[in-house]
Short mmCIF file of C-alpha atoms in Angstrom, two decimals:
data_model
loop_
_atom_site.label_atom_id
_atom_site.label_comp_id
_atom_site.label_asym_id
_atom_site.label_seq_id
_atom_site.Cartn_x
_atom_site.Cartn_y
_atom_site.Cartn_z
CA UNK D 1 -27.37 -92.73 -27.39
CA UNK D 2 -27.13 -89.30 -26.02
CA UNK D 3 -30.02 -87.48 -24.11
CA UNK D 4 -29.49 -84.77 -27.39
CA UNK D 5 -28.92 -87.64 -30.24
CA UNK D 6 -29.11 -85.68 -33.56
CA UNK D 7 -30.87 -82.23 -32.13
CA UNK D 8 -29.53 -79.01 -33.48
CA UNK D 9 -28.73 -76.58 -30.59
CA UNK D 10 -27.96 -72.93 -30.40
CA UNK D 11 -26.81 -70.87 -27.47
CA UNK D 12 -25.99 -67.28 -27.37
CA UNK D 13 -23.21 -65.80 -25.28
CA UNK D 14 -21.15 -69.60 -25.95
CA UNK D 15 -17.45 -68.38 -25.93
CA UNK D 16 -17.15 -68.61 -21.85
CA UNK D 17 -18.89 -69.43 -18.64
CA UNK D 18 -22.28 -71.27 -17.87
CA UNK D 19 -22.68 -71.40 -21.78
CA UNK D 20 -19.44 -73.08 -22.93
CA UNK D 21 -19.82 -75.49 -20.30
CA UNK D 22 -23.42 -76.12 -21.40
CA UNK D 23 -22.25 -76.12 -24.98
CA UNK D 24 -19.60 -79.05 -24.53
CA UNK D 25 -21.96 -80.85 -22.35
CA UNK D 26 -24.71 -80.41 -25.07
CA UNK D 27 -22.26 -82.07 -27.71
CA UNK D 28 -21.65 -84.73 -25.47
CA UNK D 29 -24.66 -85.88 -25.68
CA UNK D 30 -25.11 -86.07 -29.00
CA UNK D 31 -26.57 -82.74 -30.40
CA UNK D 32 -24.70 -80.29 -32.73
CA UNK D 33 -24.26 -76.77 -31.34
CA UNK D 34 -24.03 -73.52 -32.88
CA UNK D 35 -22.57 -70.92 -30.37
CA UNK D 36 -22.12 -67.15 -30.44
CA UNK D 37 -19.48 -64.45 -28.88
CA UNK D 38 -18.71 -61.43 -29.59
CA UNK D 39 -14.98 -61.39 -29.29
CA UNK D 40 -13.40 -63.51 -32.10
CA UNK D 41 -10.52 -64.56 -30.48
CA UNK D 42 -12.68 -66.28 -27.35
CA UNK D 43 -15.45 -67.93 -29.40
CA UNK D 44 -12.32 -69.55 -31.78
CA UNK D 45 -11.05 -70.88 -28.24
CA UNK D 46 -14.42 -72.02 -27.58
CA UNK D 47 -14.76 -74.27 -30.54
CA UNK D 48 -11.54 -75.76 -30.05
CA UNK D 49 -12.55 -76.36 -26.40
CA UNK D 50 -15.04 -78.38 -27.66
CA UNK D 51 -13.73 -80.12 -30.27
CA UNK D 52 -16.17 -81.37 -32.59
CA UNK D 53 -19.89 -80.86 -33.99
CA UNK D 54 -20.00 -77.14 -33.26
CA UNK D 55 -19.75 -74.04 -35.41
CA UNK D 56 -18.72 -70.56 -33.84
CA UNK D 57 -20.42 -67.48 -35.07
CA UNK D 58 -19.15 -64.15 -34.11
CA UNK D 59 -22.09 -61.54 -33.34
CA UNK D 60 -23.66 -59.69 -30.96
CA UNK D 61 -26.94 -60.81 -29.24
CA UNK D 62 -28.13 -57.15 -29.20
CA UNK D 63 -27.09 -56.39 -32.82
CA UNK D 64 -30.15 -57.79 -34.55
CA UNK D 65 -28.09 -57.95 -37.79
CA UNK D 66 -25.88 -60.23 -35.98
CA UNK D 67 -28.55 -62.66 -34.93
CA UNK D 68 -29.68 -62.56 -38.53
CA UNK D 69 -26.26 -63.66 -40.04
CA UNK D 70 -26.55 -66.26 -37.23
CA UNK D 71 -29.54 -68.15 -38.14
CA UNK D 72 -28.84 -67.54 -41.50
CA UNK D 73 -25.69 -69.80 -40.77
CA UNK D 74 -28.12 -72.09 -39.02
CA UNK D 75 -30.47 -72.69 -41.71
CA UNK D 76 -27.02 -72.96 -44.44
CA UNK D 77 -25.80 -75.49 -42.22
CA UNK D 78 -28.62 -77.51 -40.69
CA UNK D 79 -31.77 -76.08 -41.39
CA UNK D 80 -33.64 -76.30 -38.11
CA UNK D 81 -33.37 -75.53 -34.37
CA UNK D 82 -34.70 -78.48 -31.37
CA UNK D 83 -33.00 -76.32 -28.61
CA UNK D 84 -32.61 -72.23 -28.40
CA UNK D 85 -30.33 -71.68 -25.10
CA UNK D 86 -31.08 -67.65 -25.21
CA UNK D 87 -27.52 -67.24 -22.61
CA UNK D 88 -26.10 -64.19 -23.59
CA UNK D 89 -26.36 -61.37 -21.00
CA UNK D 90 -24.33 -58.83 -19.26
CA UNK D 91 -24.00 -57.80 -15.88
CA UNK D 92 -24.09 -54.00 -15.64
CA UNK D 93 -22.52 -51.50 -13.51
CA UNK D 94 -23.03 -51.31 -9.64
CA UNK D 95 -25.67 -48.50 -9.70
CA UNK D 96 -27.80 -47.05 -7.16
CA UNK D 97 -31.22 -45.67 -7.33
CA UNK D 98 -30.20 -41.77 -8.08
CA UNK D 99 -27.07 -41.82 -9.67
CA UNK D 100 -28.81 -44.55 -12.55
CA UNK D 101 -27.26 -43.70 -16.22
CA UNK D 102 -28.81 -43.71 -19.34
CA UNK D 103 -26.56 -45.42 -20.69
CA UNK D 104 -26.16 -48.48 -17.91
CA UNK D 105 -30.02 -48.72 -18.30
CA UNK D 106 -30.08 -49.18 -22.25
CA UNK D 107 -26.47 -51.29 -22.18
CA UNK D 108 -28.05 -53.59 -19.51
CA UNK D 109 -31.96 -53.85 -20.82
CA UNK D 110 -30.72 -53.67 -24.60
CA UNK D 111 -28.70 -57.18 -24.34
CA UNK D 112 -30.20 -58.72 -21.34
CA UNK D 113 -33.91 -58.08 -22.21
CA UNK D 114 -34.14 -56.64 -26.01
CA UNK D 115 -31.91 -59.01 -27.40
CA UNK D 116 -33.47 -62.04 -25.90
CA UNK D 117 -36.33 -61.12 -27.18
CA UNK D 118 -35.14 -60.96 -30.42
CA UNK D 119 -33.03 -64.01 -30.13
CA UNK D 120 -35.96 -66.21 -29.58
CA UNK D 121 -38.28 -64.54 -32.48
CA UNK D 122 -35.88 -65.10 -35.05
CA UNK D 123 -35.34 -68.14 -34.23
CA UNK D 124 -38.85 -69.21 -34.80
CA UNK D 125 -38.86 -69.55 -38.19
CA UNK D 126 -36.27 -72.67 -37.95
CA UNK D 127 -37.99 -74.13 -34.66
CA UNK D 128 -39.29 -77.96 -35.03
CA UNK D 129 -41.97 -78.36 -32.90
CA UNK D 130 -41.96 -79.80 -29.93
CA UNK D 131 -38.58 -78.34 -29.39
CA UNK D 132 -37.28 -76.16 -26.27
CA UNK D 133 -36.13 -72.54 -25.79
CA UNK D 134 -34.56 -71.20 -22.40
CA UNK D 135 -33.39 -68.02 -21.72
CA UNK D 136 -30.83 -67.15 -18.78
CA UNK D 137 -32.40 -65.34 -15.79
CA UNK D 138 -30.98 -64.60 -12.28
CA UNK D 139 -31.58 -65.36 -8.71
CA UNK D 140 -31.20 -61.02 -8.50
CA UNK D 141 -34.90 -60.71 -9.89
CA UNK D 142 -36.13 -62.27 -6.65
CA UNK D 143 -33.59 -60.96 -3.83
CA UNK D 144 -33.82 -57.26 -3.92
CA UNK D 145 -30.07 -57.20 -3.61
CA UNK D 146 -29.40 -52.73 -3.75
CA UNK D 147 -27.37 -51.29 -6.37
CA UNK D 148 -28.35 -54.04 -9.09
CA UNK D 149 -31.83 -53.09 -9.65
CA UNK D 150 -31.40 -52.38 -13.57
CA UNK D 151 -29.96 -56.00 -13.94
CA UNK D 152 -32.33 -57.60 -11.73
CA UNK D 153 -35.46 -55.76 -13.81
CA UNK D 154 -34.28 -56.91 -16.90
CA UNK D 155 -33.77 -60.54 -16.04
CA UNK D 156 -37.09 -60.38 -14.34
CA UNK D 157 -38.53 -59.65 -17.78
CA UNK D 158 -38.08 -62.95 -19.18
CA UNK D 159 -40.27 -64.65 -16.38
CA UNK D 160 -42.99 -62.82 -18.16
CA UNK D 161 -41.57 -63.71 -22.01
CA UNK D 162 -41.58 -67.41 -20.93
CA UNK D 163 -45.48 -67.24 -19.33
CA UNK D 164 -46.74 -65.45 -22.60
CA UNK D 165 -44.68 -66.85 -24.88
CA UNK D 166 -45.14 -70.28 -23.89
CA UNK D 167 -48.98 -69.62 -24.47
CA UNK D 168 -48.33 -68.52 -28.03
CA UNK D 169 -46.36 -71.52 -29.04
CA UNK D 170 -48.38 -74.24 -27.35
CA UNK D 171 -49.70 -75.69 -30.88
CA UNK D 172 -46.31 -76.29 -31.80
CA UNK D 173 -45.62 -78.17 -28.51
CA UNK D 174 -42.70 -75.82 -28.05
CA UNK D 175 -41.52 -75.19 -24.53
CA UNK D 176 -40.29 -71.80 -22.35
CA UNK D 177 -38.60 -71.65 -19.25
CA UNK D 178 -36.13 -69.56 -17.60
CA UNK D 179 -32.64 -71.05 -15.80
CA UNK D 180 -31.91 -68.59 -13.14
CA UNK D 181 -28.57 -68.99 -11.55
CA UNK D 182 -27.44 -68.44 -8.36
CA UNK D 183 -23.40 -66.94 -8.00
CA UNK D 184 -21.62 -68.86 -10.69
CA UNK D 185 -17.68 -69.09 -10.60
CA UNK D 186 -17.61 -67.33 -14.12
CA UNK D 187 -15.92 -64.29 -15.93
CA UNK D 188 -18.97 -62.07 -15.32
CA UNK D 189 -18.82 -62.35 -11.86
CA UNK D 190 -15.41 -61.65 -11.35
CA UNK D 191 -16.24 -58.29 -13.72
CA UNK D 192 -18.92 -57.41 -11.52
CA UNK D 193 -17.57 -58.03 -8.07
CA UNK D 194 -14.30 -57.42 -5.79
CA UNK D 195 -13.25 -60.14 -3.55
CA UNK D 196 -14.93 -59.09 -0.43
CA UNK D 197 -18.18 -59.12 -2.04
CA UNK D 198 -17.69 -62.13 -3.39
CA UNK D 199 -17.13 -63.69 0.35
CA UNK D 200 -20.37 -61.39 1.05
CA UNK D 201 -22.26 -63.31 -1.52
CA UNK D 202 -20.84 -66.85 -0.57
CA UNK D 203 -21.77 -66.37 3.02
CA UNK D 204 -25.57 -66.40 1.60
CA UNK D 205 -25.26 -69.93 -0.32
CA UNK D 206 -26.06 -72.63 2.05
CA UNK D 207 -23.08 -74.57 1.57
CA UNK D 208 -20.72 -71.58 1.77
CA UNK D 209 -19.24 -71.51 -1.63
CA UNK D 210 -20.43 -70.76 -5.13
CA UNK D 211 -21.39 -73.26 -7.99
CA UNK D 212 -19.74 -73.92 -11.14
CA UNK D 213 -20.85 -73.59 -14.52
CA UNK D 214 -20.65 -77.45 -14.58
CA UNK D 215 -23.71 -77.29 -12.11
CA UNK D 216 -25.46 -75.09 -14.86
CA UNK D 217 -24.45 -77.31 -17.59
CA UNK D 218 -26.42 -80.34 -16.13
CA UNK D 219 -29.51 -78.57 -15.44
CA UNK D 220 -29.28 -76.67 -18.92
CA UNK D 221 -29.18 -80.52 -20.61
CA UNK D 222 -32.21 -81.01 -18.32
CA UNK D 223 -34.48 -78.43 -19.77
CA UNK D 224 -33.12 -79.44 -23.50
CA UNK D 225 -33.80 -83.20 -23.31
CA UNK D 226 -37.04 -84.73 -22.98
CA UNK D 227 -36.53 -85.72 -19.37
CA UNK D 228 -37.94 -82.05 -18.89
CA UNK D 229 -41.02 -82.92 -21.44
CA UNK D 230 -43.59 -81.78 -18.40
CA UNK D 231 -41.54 -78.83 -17.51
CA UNK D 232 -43.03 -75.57 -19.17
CA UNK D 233 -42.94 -71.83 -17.97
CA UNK D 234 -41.21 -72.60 -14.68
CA UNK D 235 -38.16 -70.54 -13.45
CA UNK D 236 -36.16 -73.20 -11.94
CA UNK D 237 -33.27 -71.73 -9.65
CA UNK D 238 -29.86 -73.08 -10.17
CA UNK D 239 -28.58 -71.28 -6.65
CA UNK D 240 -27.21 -73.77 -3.89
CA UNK D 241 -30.65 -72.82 -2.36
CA UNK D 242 -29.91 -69.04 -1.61
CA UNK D 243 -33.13 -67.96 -2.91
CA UNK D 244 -35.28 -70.37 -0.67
CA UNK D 245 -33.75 -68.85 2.79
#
């Protein structure tokens, strides 16, 4: 018996990275998973990736019509939710404070922040009590690292989403926390950083090299499962220990 025996999942932003490797670890363990991407062509690699008990569903975590025709796939399919893995994000231009678009804000807040928040309501409907929801922060909301202070507000959001929300959904014994990891070896971060920064970054990890999404994977299976039944409203960091020093 798997630690996710017969539990429905869902995780947003599935097609690559921390997700995927979450999503085929999730299946592993016994749970059918229902991921989302927005580019066709990844999230059909995705599936194949991981082979069985898992249904792609193209869409876009900030297009609320898309999250619609997702849990409208969900309820078709299976009909309820145990786990909500709220994982799709982006990570935004290098901006500093005076040269801050319009654009970069709403592109960054609009998927990081909006569309979590809408990812989670909707979802609500399908929920079986007792189940868990955890959304995708970052070590950045803590570290006051310059020219990624649009990113690091709207990850910071969720901390408050999981306090308030976790309140509102205590009589269904459902549970909110935030995963917030450190520098992952994923596609994002090559997208947001060059090499040297990269080395920059690695120099602050204890052990002098980043993780993997494998290391994300594990502790996402932790919040999903019961062994995490006593774990609600915490922001656990998933960083090597970078944020502790």
């Amino acid at each position: 018996m798997g630690k996710l025996e017969g539990k429905v999942a869902v995780i947003t932003g599935g097609s690559s990275g921390m997700a995927l490797a979450t999503a085929k670890l999730f299946v592993e363990e016994g749970a059918y998973v229902f991921i989302t991407g927005r580019r066709q062509a990844a999230l059909d690699e995705a599936v194949a990736f991981i082979g069985q008990n898992v249904t792609g569903v193209q869409g876009d975590a900030a297009n609320l019509d898309d999250l619609d025709r997702l849990y409208e796939t969900v309820k078709r399919e299976k009909g309820t939710i145990d786990v909500l893995f709220a994982s799709a994000g982006v990570g935004g231009d290098a901006q500093k404070l005076g040269t801050i678009t319009e654009k970069n804000f709403d592109a960054t807040f609009g998927l990081n922040t909006r569309g979590t928040l809408f990812t989670v309501q909707k979802a609500l409907p399908l929920f079986n009590d007792g189940g868990s929801i955890f959304m995708t922060g970052s070590i950045a909301s803590v570290k006051g690292w310059p020219d990624y202070t649009v990113y690091a507000g709207s990850k910071a959001a969720l901390r408050a989403f999981a306090r308030g929300w976790l309140n509102e959904l205590k009589d269904r014994k459902i549970r909110v926390n935030v995963l917030s990891p450190g520098q992952i070896e994923t596609p994002i971060q090559d997208q947001m950083f060059d090499a040297e920064t990269k080395k920059q970054f690695e120099s602050l990890i204890p052990r002098g090299k980043m993780g993997r999404p494998e290391e994300i994977a594990t502790v996402a299976l932790f919040l999903a499962s019961d062994d995490s039944s006593y774990v609600n409203g915490l922001e656990l960091s998933v960083d090597g220990g970078t944020s502790a020093i």
